[in-house]
Amino acid sequence: MTLQTPTSCPIPTLLSLFFWVEKVGFDRILEAHFDLGLFGIRSERQMDEGRLCQWSVIRSLLAIAQWWAFNVTVIIMNKWIFQKLDFKFPLTVSCVHFICSSIGAYVAIKILKVKPLITVDPVDRWRRIFPMSFVFCINIVLGNVSLRYIPVSFMQTIKSFTPATTVFLQWLVWGKYFEWRIWASLVPIVGGILLTSITELSFNMFGFLAALFGCLATSTKTILAESLLHGYKFDSINTVFYMAPFATVILAVPALLIEGPGVLSWLYTHPSVFSSLVIVFGSGVLAFCLNFSIFYVIHSTTAVTFNVAGNLKVAVAVLVSWLIFKNPISGLNAFGCAITLAGCTFYGYVRHMLSQQPPESPRTPPRTPRTPRIRAEMVPLVNDKLDDKV
């Protein structure tokens, strides 16, 4: 509809505008204006969400990369110390790691205030923390002992046996019930370990047993943490703060008695003592930094990503160690290692899927505890999310 008014008269023009607004509808004009503004707000919000998503992915990748870097570097440095520097004293190396970790954790918590100190009752320090520290010490020592005698590739593959030993100990000692899918997911891990062990060209029985018992120690530490540390929300830094000093005290005397004379002889006969000691203590500093990297990666990734990244980390460590030390690896040996890592990934996936299932009806409770709903077996520390629960 067109309203014609004389152009020389301003009042009819204003009236025409008024009638037009009334006909079109003032509400529709406001609605159109509001939609345009809301569209701009939505667009900005979507752009912000996109940036946050991109930053989350970048943060996860950076966390995984620095975790891989610290972990692989510590493993390679320890093997370099044992093999290239001829410093064949795993107890002493472990003790150096504990000393560096004790100092680093004290500086991080008490001086730099990176994390707040979790207060532990003095009685609990001896009743709970000390037993955990003993198992923690045994776990680290056995890992370094195995690394002293067998290649990194074989040692890392054997350490991947930890999920199987954890499930077996929980079933045998604590009587926990596990669904058949958990047991079935362990078959590739066991098969891969057997194939790798049979075809290992640099097999050493002492190193193999040390790595195997190291898996049992890791599983025991994980299981004990659920009961002994119940009620304490430990993160990795507080874990080191309390356990590393105890581990140092536990290991100092055996290391001095067993390896002391050998260390003194090495100090007198080695051609480059200073640079070698820098590497030894440098590995201890990096071992402490590894705790920060684990803390960061767990807070920056999901459970599934953490599981997959952990298994890929083993593959990276195996590849890097082979490039540096040139230890012989047969085709069947590499195939067994690949089966083991794939089995660990599948096991983590099964555990994650079972954890997403709704809880069973209370009217039909299971006779024994169901499958644990945490991923503590996949972390070399105490918690699954470190700040959520123990």
mmCIF file of C-alpha atoms in Angstrom:
data_model
loop_
_atom_site.group_PDB
_atom_site.id
_atom_site.type_symbol
_atom_site.label_atom_id
_atom_site.label_comp_id
_atom_site.label_asym_id
_atom_site.label_seq_id
_atom_site.Cartn_x
_atom_site.Cartn_y
_atom_site.Cartn_z
ATOM 1 C CA MET A 1 0.000 0.000 0.000
ATOM 2 C CA THR A 2 1.414 3.378 -1.047
ATOM 3 C CA LEU A 3 0.463 6.571 0.737
ATOM 4 C CA GLN A 4 0.804 9.667 -1.419
ATOM 5 C CA THR A 5 1.184 12.993 0.364
ATOM 6 C CA PRO A 6 2.269 16.446 -0.833
ATOM 7 C CA THR A 7 5.993 16.761 -0.480
ATOM 8 C CA SER A 8 5.697 20.365 0.687
ATOM 9 C CA CYS A 9 3.753 19.448 3.817
ATOM 10 C CA PRO A 10 5.810 17.879 6.621
ATOM 11 C CA ILE A 11 2.880 16.900 8.829
ATOM 12 C CA PRO A 12 1.265 14.482 6.323
ATOM 13 C CA THR A 13 4.692 12.940 5.781
ATOM 14 C CA LEU A 14 5.034 12.196 9.475
ATOM 15 C CA LEU A 15 1.507 10.815 9.497
ATOM 16 C CA SER A 16 2.334 8.571 6.536
ATOM 17 C CA LEU A 17 5.342 7.225 8.381
ATOM 18 C CA PHE A 18 3.229 6.602 11.442
ATOM 19 C CA PHE A 19 0.589 4.704 9.414
ATOM 20 C CA TRP A 20 3.302 2.640 7.713
ATOM 21 C CA VAL A 21 4.836 1.630 11.047
ATOM 22 C CA GLU A 22 1.405 0.763 12.355
ATOM 23 C CA LYS A 23 0.648 -1.367 9.289
ATOM 24 C CA VAL A 24 3.947 -3.250 9.218
ATOM 25 C CA GLY A 25 3.937 -3.720 12.929
ATOM 26 C CA PHE A 26 6.201 -2.115 15.466
ATOM 27 C CA ASP A 27 6.836 -5.463 17.106
ATOM 28 C CA ARG A 28 8.129 -6.959 13.849
ATOM 29 C CA ILE A 29 10.554 -4.064 13.375
ATOM 30 C CA LEU A 30 11.896 -4.495 16.898
ATOM 31 C CA GLU A 31 12.048 -8.272 16.421
ATOM 32 C CA ALA A 32 14.075 -7.887 13.216
ATOM 33 C CA HIS A 33 16.457 -5.463 14.922
ATOM 34 C CA PHE A 34 16.796 -7.770 17.933
ATOM 35 C CA ASP A 35 17.484 -10.786 15.688
ATOM 36 C CA LEU A 36 20.292 -8.920 13.960
ATOM 37 C CA GLY A 37 21.878 -8.079 17.312
ATOM 38 C CA LEU A 38 21.355 -11.590 18.641
ATOM 39 C CA PHE A 39 22.893 -13.039 15.489
ATOM 40 C CA GLY A 40 25.992 -10.959 16.134
ATOM 41 C CA ILE A 41 26.147 -12.175 19.736
ATOM 42 C CA ARG A 42 25.711 -15.788 18.659
ATOM 43 C CA SER A 43 28.390 -15.417 16.019
ATOM 44 C CA GLU A 44 30.832 -13.987 18.542
ATOM 45 C CA ARG A 45 29.955 -16.735 21.012
ATOM 46 C CA GLN A 46 30.470 -19.432 18.381
ATOM 47 C CA MET A 47 33.802 -17.889 17.433
ATOM 48 C CA ASP A 48 34.851 -17.861 21.102
ATOM 49 C CA GLU A 49 33.821 -21.506 21.499
ATOM 50 C CA GLY A 50 35.789 -22.394 18.378
ATOM 51 C CA ARG A 51 38.873 -20.650 19.733
ATOM 52 C CA LEU A 52 38.483 -22.450 23.068
ATOM 53 C CA CYS A 53 38.156 -25.786 21.288
ATOM 54 C CA GLN A 54 41.267 -25.110 19.222
ATOM 55 C CA TRP A 55 43.208 -24.051 22.309
ATOM 56 C CA SER A 56 42.051 -27.197 24.142
ATOM 57 C CA VAL A 57 43.386 -29.378 21.325
ATOM 58 C CA ILE A 58 46.671 -27.443 21.210
ATOM 59 C CA ARG A 59 46.994 -27.668 24.982
ATOM 60 C CA SER A 60 46.444 -31.433 24.928
ATOM 61 C CA LEU A 61 49.023 -31.895 22.177
ATOM 62 C CA LEU A 62 51.567 -29.758 24.025
ATOM 63 C CA ALA A 63 50.932 -31.658 27.253
ATOM 64 C CA ILE A 64 51.400 -35.014 25.528
ATOM 65 C CA ALA A 65 54.523 -33.800 23.705
ATOM 66 C CA GLN A 66 56.264 -32.561 26.859
ATOM 67 C CA TRP A 67 55.255 -35.751 28.715
ATOM 68 C CA TRP A 68 56.759 -37.876 25.949
ATOM 69 C CA ALA A 69 59.890 -35.716 25.898
ATOM 70 C CA PHE A 70 60.559 -35.974 29.644
ATOM 71 C CA ASN A 71 59.691 -39.671 29.872
ATOM 72 C CA VAL A 72 61.720 -40.799 26.874
ATOM 73 C CA THR A 73 64.652 -38.557 27.859
ATOM 74 C CA VAL A 74 64.792 -39.997 31.389
ATOM 75 C CA ILE A 75 64.696 -43.566 30.075
ATOM 76 C CA ILE A 76 67.359 -42.919 27.442
ATOM 77 C CA MET A 77 69.580 -41.060 29.918
ATOM 78 C CA ASN A 78 69.373 -43.894 32.440
ATOM 79 C CA LYS A 79 70.248 -46.446 29.791
ATOM 80 C CA TRP A 80 73.092 -44.180 28.601
ATOM 81 C CA ILE A 81 74.404 -43.976 32.170
ATOM 82 C CA PHE A 82 74.422 -47.757 32.539
ATOM 83 C CA GLN A 83 75.732 -48.611 29.080
ATOM 84 C CA LYS A 84 77.822 -45.708 27.770
ATOM 85 C CA LEU A 85 79.153 -44.179 31.006
ATOM 86 C CA ASP A 86 79.738 -47.637 32.505
ATOM 87 C CA PHE A 87 78.032 -46.442 35.712
ATOM 88 C CA LYS A 88 76.431 -49.809 36.456
ATOM 89 C CA PHE A 89 74.883 -48.903 39.794
ATOM 90 C CA PRO A 90 71.060 -48.838 39.567
ATOM 91 C CA LEU A 91 70.568 -48.428 43.334
ATOM 92 C CA THR A 92 72.741 -45.310 43.348
ATOM 93 C CA VAL A 93 70.979 -43.878 40.296
ATOM 94 C CA SER A 94 67.602 -44.474 41.965
ATOM 95 C CA CYS A 95 68.852 -42.831 45.168
ATOM 96 C CA VAL A 96 70.008 -39.783 43.180
ATOM 97 C CA HIS A 97 66.546 -39.578 41.625
ATOM 98 C CA PHE A 98 64.894 -39.661 45.057
ATOM 99 C CA ILE A 99 67.212 -36.969 46.428
ATOM 100 C CA CYS A 100 66.571 -34.664 43.455
ATOM 101 C CA SER A 101 62.830 -35.309 43.691
ATOM 102 C CA SER A 102 62.793 -34.562 47.434
ATOM 103 C CA ILE A 103 64.578 -31.242 46.916
ATOM 104 C CA GLY A 104 62.494 -30.347 43.869
ATOM 105 C CA ALA A 105 59.183 -31.098 45.587
ATOM 106 C CA TYR A 106 60.189 -29.043 48.632
ATOM 107 C CA VAL A 107 61.124 -26.067 46.452
ATOM 108 C CA ALA A 108 57.949 -26.372 44.362
ATOM 109 C CA ILE A 109 55.583 -26.543 47.345
ATOM 110 C CA LYS A 110 57.301 -24.638 50.147
ATOM 111 C CA ILE A 111 59.124 -21.894 48.229
ATOM 112 C CA LEU A 112 57.514 -21.449 44.814
ATOM 113 C CA LYS A 113 54.012 -22.363 46.080
ATOM 114 C CA VAL A 114 53.236 -24.154 42.808
ATOM 115 C CA LYS A 115 50.789 -26.459 44.601
ATOM 116 C CA PRO A 116 49.302 -26.160 48.086
ATOM 117 C CA LEU A 117 50.685 -28.617 50.602
ATOM 118 C CA ILE A 118 48.280 -31.402 51.507
ATOM 119 C CA THR A 119 48.443 -31.827 55.273
ATOM 120 C CA VAL A 120 48.939 -35.403 56.454
ATOM 121 C CA ASP A 121 48.523 -36.476 60.054
ATOM 122 C CA PRO A 122 51.881 -37.507 61.611
ATOM 123 C CA VAL A 123 50.487 -40.916 62.492
ATOM 124 C CA ASP A 124 49.321 -41.433 58.901
ATOM 125 C CA ARG A 125 52.780 -40.571 57.614
ATOM 126 C CA TRP A 126 54.147 -43.748 59.168
ATOM 127 C CA ARG A 127 51.029 -45.874 58.966
ATOM 128 C CA ARG A 128 50.073 -44.989 55.374
ATOM 129 C CA ILE A 129 52.771 -42.991 53.596
ATOM 130 C CA PHE A 130 55.748 -45.100 54.699
ATOM 131 C CA PRO A 131 54.379 -48.442 53.357
ATOM 132 C CA MET A 132 53.483 -46.700 50.101
ATOM 133 C CA SER A 133 56.972 -45.188 49.957
ATOM 134 C CA PHE A 134 58.530 -48.616 50.400
ATOM 135 C CA VAL A 135 56.583 -50.035 47.447
ATOM 136 C CA PHE A 136 57.273 -46.840 45.486
ATOM 137 C CA CYS A 137 61.008 -47.302 46.141
ATOM 138 C CA ILE A 138 60.968 -50.969 45.110
ATOM 139 C CA ASN A 139 59.111 -50.078 41.915
ATOM 140 C CA ILE A 140 61.670 -47.454 40.826
ATOM 141 C CA VAL A 141 64.651 -49.614 41.777
ATOM 142 C CA LEU A 142 63.393 -52.648 39.865
ATOM 143 C CA GLY A 143 62.792 -50.489 36.807
ATOM 144 C CA ASN A 144 66.378 -49.217 36.855
ATOM 145 C CA VAL A 145 67.769 -52.684 37.574
ATOM 146 C CA SER A 146 65.938 -54.115 34.567
ATOM 147 C CA LEU A 147 67.173 -51.212 32.435
ATOM 148 C CA ARG A 148 70.706 -52.069 33.507
ATOM 149 C CA TYR A 149 70.502 -55.581 32.038
ATOM 150 C CA ILE A 150 68.002 -55.538 29.158
ATOM 151 C CA PRO A 151 67.308 -53.157 26.222
ATOM 152 C CA VAL A 152 64.826 -50.323 26.534
ATOM 153 C CA SER A 153 62.518 -51.947 23.986
ATOM 154 C CA PHE A 154 62.257 -55.179 25.962
ATOM 155 C CA MET A 155 61.959 -53.411 29.311
ATOM 156 C CA GLN A 156 59.171 -51.119 28.081
ATOM 157 C CA THR A 157 57.286 -54.043 26.593
ATOM 158 C CA ILE A 158 57.467 -55.976 29.859
ATOM 159 C CA LYS A 159 56.263 -52.910 31.782
ATOM 160 C CA SER A 160 53.176 -52.933 29.558
ATOM 161 C CA PHE A 161 52.235 -56.137 31.396
ATOM 162 C CA THR A 162 51.173 -54.012 34.405
ATOM 163 C CA PRO A 163 47.400 -53.966 33.601
ATOM 164 C CA ALA A 164 47.361 -57.772 33.583
ATOM 165 C CA THR A 165 49.235 -58.070 36.885
ATOM 166 C CA THR A 166 46.946 -55.460 38.461
ATOM 167 C CA VAL A 167 43.777 -57.306 37.480
ATOM 168 C CA PHE A 168 45.272 -60.641 38.548
ATOM 169 C CA LEU A 169 46.339 -59.342 41.982
ATOM 170 C CA GLN A 170 42.992 -57.664 42.605
ATOM 171 C CA TRP A 171 41.218 -60.903 41.737
ATOM 172 C CA LEU A 172 43.574 -63.274 43.574
ATOM 173 C CA VAL A 173 44.375 -61.319 46.751
ATOM 174 C CA TRP A 174 41.446 -58.922 47.155
ATOM 175 C CA GLY A 175 38.775 -61.131 45.591
ATOM 176 C CA LYS A 176 37.457 -58.500 43.189
ATOM 177 C CA TYR A 177 35.151 -59.558 40.404
ATOM 178 C CA PHE A 178 35.955 -58.598 36.807
ATOM 179 C CA GLU A 179 33.700 -59.025 33.802
ATOM 180 C CA TRP A 180 34.721 -61.439 31.083
ATOM 181 C CA ARG A 181 35.452 -58.562 28.712
ATOM 182 C CA ILE A 182 38.246 -57.400 31.019
ATOM 183 C CA TRP A 183 39.838 -60.852 31.020
ATOM 184 C CA ALA A 184 39.421 -61.151 27.249
ATOM 185 C CA SER A 185 41.103 -57.779 26.686
ATOM 186 C CA LEU A 186 44.176 -59.044 28.564
ATOM 187 C CA VAL A 187 44.765 -61.925 26.126
ATOM 188 C CA PRO A 188 46.598 -59.792 23.491
ATOM 189 C CA ILE A 189 48.803 -58.287 26.213
ATOM 190 C CA VAL A 190 49.837 -61.681 27.578
ATOM 191 C CA GLY A 191 50.322 -63.098 24.076
ATOM 192 C CA GLY A 192 52.427 -60.141 22.979
ATOM 193 C CA ILE A 193 54.614 -60.364 26.096
ATOM 194 C CA LEU A 194 55.204 -64.085 25.537
ATOM 195 C CA LEU A 195 56.108 -63.570 21.880
ATOM 196 C CA THR A 196 58.436 -60.676 22.717
ATOM 197 C CA SER A 197 60.173 -62.629 25.484
ATOM 198 C CA ILE A 198 60.704 -65.726 23.359
ATOM 199 C CA THR A 199 62.111 -63.786 20.407
ATOM 200 C CA GLU A 200 64.218 -61.239 22.371
ATOM 201 C CA LEU A 201 67.768 -61.378 20.991
ATOM 202 C CA SER A 202 69.304 -59.652 24.035
ATOM 203 C CA PHE A 203 67.419 -61.669 26.642
ATOM 204 C CA ASN A 204 68.742 -61.596 30.207
ATOM 205 C CA MET A 205 66.903 -63.572 32.869
ATOM 206 C CA PHE A 206 67.852 -61.271 35.739
ATOM 207 C CA GLY A 207 66.714 -58.174 33.854
ATOM 208 C CA PHE A 208 63.537 -59.936 32.729
ATOM 209 C CA LEU A 209 62.639 -60.943 36.298
ATOM 210 C CA ALA A 210 63.404 -57.435 37.563
ATOM 211 C CA ALA A 211 61.040 -55.934 34.982
ATOM 212 C CA LEU A 212 58.362 -58.538 35.752
ATOM 213 C CA PHE A 213 58.550 -57.970 39.501
ATOM 214 C CA GLY A 214 58.539 -54.256 38.749
ATOM 215 C CA CYS A 215 55.110 -54.745 37.171
ATOM 216 C CA LEU A 216 53.948 -56.494 40.340
ATOM 217 C CA ALA A 217 55.324 -53.624 42.437
ATOM 218 C CA THR A 218 53.514 -51.071 40.275
ATOM 219 C CA SER A 219 50.266 -53.020 40.599
ATOM 220 C CA THR A 220 50.714 -53.357 44.360
ATOM 221 C CA LYS A 221 51.332 -49.614 44.656
ATOM 222 C CA THR A 222 48.175 -48.892 42.684
ATOM 223 C CA ILE A 223 46.047 -51.236 44.771
ATOM 224 C CA LEU A 224 47.459 -50.080 48.109
ATOM 225 C CA ALA A 225 46.902 -46.453 47.141
ATOM 226 C CA GLU A 226 43.158 -47.081 46.952
ATOM 227 C CA SER A 227 43.073 -48.152 50.606
ATOM 228 C CA LEU A 228 46.070 -46.584 52.365
ATOM 229 C CA LEU A 229 45.683 -43.137 50.815
ATOM 230 C CA HIS A 230 41.897 -43.059 50.977
ATOM 231 C CA GLY A 231 40.754 -39.591 51.988
ATOM 232 C CA TYR A 232 43.863 -37.772 50.749
ATOM 233 C CA LYS A 233 43.582 -36.007 47.397
ATOM 234 C CA PHE A 234 47.221 -36.358 46.396
ATOM 235 C CA ASP A 235 48.547 -34.833 43.208
ATOM 236 C CA SER A 236 51.868 -35.911 41.718
ATOM 237 C CA ILE A 237 53.896 -33.145 43.416
ATOM 238 C CA ASN A 238 52.518 -33.872 46.888
ATOM 239 C CA THR A 239 53.046 -37.573 46.260
ATOM 240 C CA VAL A 240 56.735 -36.961 45.586
ATOM 241 C CA PHE A 241 56.957 -34.490 48.492
ATOM 242 C CA TYR A 242 55.934 -37.162 51.002
ATOM 243 C CA MET A 243 57.272 -40.358 49.436
ATOM 244 C CA ALA A 244 60.651 -39.358 47.994
ATOM 245 C CA PRO A 245 62.274 -38.549 51.383
ATOM 246 C CA PHE A 246 61.091 -41.871 52.813
ATOM 247 C CA ALA A 247 62.351 -43.673 49.697
ATOM 248 C CA THR A 248 65.739 -41.953 50.067
ATOM 249 C CA VAL A 249 66.062 -43.126 53.670
ATOM 250 C CA ILE A 250 65.004 -46.661 52.732
ATOM 251 C CA LEU A 251 67.444 -46.953 49.823
ATOM 252 C CA ALA A 252 70.467 -44.989 51.079
ATOM 253 C CA VAL A 253 71.940 -47.704 53.316
ATOM 254 C CA PRO A 254 71.514 -50.634 50.848
ATOM 255 C CA ALA A 255 72.953 -48.509 48.024
ATOM 256 C CA LEU A 256 75.940 -47.545 50.183
ATOM 257 C CA LEU A 257 76.643 -51.098 51.319
ATOM 258 C CA ILE A 258 76.089 -52.853 47.986
ATOM 259 C CA GLU A 259 77.365 -50.307 45.470
ATOM 260 C CA GLY A 260 79.513 -47.939 47.558
ATOM 261 C CA PRO A 261 82.910 -49.553 46.807
ATOM 262 C CA GLY A 262 82.066 -49.833 43.108
ATOM 263 C CA VAL A 263 81.055 -46.170 42.923
ATOM 264 C CA LEU A 264 84.328 -45.092 44.567
ATOM 265 C CA SER A 265 86.308 -47.229 42.130
ATOM 266 C CA TRP A 266 84.388 -45.704 39.206
ATOM 267 C CA LEU A 267 85.127 -42.178 40.471
ATOM 268 C CA TYR A 268 88.877 -42.910 40.542
ATOM 269 C CA THR A 269 89.107 -44.711 37.199
ATOM 270 C CA HIS A 270 86.578 -42.981 34.917
ATOM 271 C CA PRO A 271 88.243 -40.575 32.445
ATOM 272 C CA SER A 272 85.550 -37.846 32.579
ATOM 273 C CA VAL A 273 84.023 -37.892 36.034
ATOM 274 C CA PHE A 274 82.597 -34.362 36.138
ATOM 275 C CA SER A 275 80.634 -34.536 32.880
ATOM 276 C CA SER A 276 79.384 -38.012 33.774
ATOM 277 C CA LEU A 277 78.154 -36.856 37.180
ATOM 278 C CA VAL A 278 76.368 -33.959 35.478
ATOM 279 C CA ILE A 279 74.483 -36.505 33.365
ATOM 280 C CA VAL A 280 73.689 -38.674 36.410
ATOM 281 C CA PHE A 281 72.299 -35.780 38.452
ATOM 282 C CA GLY A 282 70.681 -34.322 35.341
ATOM 283 C CA SER A 283 68.663 -37.511 34.980
ATOM 284 C CA GLY A 284 67.512 -37.027 38.581
ATOM 285 C CA VAL A 285 66.357 -33.478 37.873
ATOM 286 C CA LEU A 286 64.506 -34.610 34.747
ATOM 287 C CA ALA A 287 62.939 -37.468 36.710
ATOM 288 C CA PHE A 288 61.439 -34.875 39.058
ATOM 289 C CA CYS A 289 60.295 -32.744 36.096
ATOM 290 C CA LEU A 290 58.563 -35.849 34.773
ATOM 291 C CA ASN A 291 56.154 -35.630 37.717
ATOM 292 C CA PHE A 292 55.144 -32.129 36.631
ATOM 293 C CA SER A 293 54.625 -33.343 33.076
ATOM 294 C CA ILE A 294 52.428 -36.224 34.239
ATOM 295 C CA PHE A 295 50.385 -33.841 36.385
ATOM 296 C CA TYR A 296 49.915 -31.500 33.410
ATOM 297 C CA VAL A 297 49.001 -34.165 30.874
ATOM 298 C CA ILE A 298 46.406 -35.799 33.135
ATOM 299 C CA HIS A 299 44.687 -32.456 33.671
ATOM 300 C CA SER A 300 44.807 -31.615 29.957
ATOM 301 C CA THR A 301 43.519 -34.856 28.408
ATOM 302 C CA THR A 302 40.693 -37.330 28.764
ATOM 303 C CA ALA A 303 41.076 -40.877 30.063
ATOM 304 C CA VAL A 304 40.988 -42.397 26.576
ATOM 305 C CA THR A 305 43.512 -39.900 25.207
ATOM 306 C CA PHE A 306 45.792 -40.539 28.169
ATOM 307 C CA ASN A 307 45.643 -44.288 27.586
ATOM 308 C CA VAL A 308 46.380 -44.072 23.870
ATOM 309 C CA ALA A 309 49.123 -41.479 24.385
ATOM 310 C CA GLY A 310 50.723 -43.667 27.041
ATOM 311 C CA ASN A 311 50.952 -46.623 24.700
ATOM 312 C CA LEU A 312 52.232 -44.491 21.834
ATOM 313 C CA LYS A 313 54.830 -43.120 24.252
ATOM 314 C CA VAL A 314 56.164 -46.643 24.715
ATOM 315 C CA ALA A 315 56.452 -47.007 20.947
ATOM 316 C CA VAL A 316 58.332 -43.691 20.749
ATOM 317 C CA ALA A 317 60.714 -44.781 23.529
ATOM 318 C CA VAL A 318 61.368 -48.088 21.766
ATOM 319 C CA LEU A 319 62.059 -46.357 18.443
ATOM 320 C CA VAL A 320 64.345 -43.684 19.926
ATOM 321 C CA SER A 321 66.301 -46.223 21.978
ATOM 322 C CA TRP A 322 66.784 -48.417 18.918
ATOM 323 C CA LEU A 323 68.076 -45.452 16.907
ATOM 324 C CA ILE A 324 70.567 -44.560 19.667
ATOM 325 C CA PHE A 325 71.743 -47.918 21.033
ATOM 326 C CA LYS A 326 71.201 -50.066 17.914
ATOM 327 C CA ASN A 327 70.098 -53.101 19.932
ATOM 328 C CA PRO A 328 69.067 -55.963 17.629
ATOM 329 C CA ILE A 329 65.312 -56.409 17.156
ATOM 330 C CA SER A 330 63.886 -59.261 15.092
ATOM 331 C CA GLY A 331 60.704 -59.035 13.076
ATOM 332 C CA LEU A 332 58.801 -61.324 15.450
ATOM 333 C CA ASN A 333 60.073 -59.326 18.407
ATOM 334 C CA ALA A 334 58.764 -56.076 16.925
ATOM 335 C CA PHE A 335 55.480 -57.811 16.092
ATOM 336 C CA GLY A 336 55.136 -59.008 19.688
ATOM 337 C CA CYS A 337 55.774 -55.494 20.969
ATOM 338 C CA ALA A 338 53.128 -54.106 18.601
ATOM 339 C CA ILE A 339 50.598 -56.717 19.767
ATOM 340 C CA THR A 340 51.302 -55.808 23.397
ATOM 341 C CA LEU A 341 50.798 -52.082 22.820
ATOM 342 C CA ALA A 342 47.633 -52.686 20.809
ATOM 343 C CA GLY A 343 46.380 -54.949 23.599
ATOM 344 C CA CYS A 344 47.047 -52.242 26.202
ATOM 345 C CA THR A 345 45.121 -49.733 24.115
ATOM 346 C CA PHE A 346 42.217 -52.158 23.718
ATOM 347 C CA TYR A 347 42.258 -52.896 27.454
ATOM 348 C CA GLY A 348 42.051 -49.183 28.243
ATOM 349 C CA TYR A 349 39.170 -48.809 25.791
ATOM 350 C CA VAL A 350 37.257 -51.691 27.400
ATOM 351 C CA ARG A 351 37.787 -50.255 30.879
ATOM 352 C CA HIS A 352 36.569 -46.866 29.685
ATOM 353 C CA MET A 353 33.456 -48.331 28.057
ATOM 354 C CA LEU A 354 32.600 -50.298 31.194
ATOM 355 C CA SER A 355 33.058 -47.191 33.326
ATOM 356 C CA GLN A 356 30.460 -45.384 31.180
ATOM 357 C CA GLN A 357 27.787 -47.994 31.849
ATOM 358 C CA PRO A 358 25.028 -47.026 34.314
ATOM 359 C CA PRO A 359 25.321 -48.631 37.760
ATOM 360 C CA GLU A 360 23.413 -51.812 38.374
ATOM 361 C CA SER A 361 20.140 -51.883 40.258
ATOM 362 C CA PRO A 362 20.628 -52.049 44.025
ATOM 363 C CA ARG A 363 18.056 -54.846 44.172
ATOM 364 C CA THR A 364 20.472 -57.176 42.416
ATOM 365 C CA PRO A 365 23.872 -56.368 43.903
ATOM 366 C CA PRO A 366 26.853 -58.445 42.773
ATOM 367 C CA ARG A 367 28.278 -60.970 45.167
ATOM 368 C CA THR A 368 31.699 -59.343 45.011
ATOM 369 C CA PRO A 369 32.848 -55.833 44.075
ATOM 370 C CA ARG A 370 32.426 -54.965 40.434
ATOM 371 C CA THR A 371 35.101 -53.787 38.057
ATOM 372 C CA PRO A 372 36.851 -50.694 39.473
ATOM 373 C CA ARG A 373 35.681 -47.514 37.779
ATOM 374 C CA ILE A 374 39.024 -45.697 37.843
ATOM 375 C CA ARG A 375 42.028 -45.693 35.527
ATOM 376 C CA ALA A 376 44.610 -45.767 38.299
ATOM 377 C CA GLU A 377 46.332 -48.739 36.677
ATOM 378 C CA MET A 378 47.269 -46.539 33.709
ATOM 379 C CA VAL A 379 48.965 -43.830 35.713
ATOM 380 C CA PRO A 380 52.336 -44.126 37.415
ATOM 381 C CA LEU A 381 51.060 -42.104 40.355
ATOM 382 C CA VAL A 382 48.279 -42.266 42.904
ATOM 383 C CA ASN A 383 45.169 -40.730 41.390
ATOM 384 C CA ASP A 384 43.229 -41.110 38.180
ATOM 385 C CA LYS A 385 42.496 -37.377 37.900
ATOM 386 C CA LEU A 386 44.833 -36.382 40.737
ATOM 387 C CA ASP A 387 42.661 -33.595 42.120
ATOM 388 C CA ASP A 388 39.374 -35.469 42.046
ATOM 389 C CA LYS A 389 39.856 -38.491 44.249
ATOM 390 C CA VAL A 390 42.228 -41.194 45.378
#
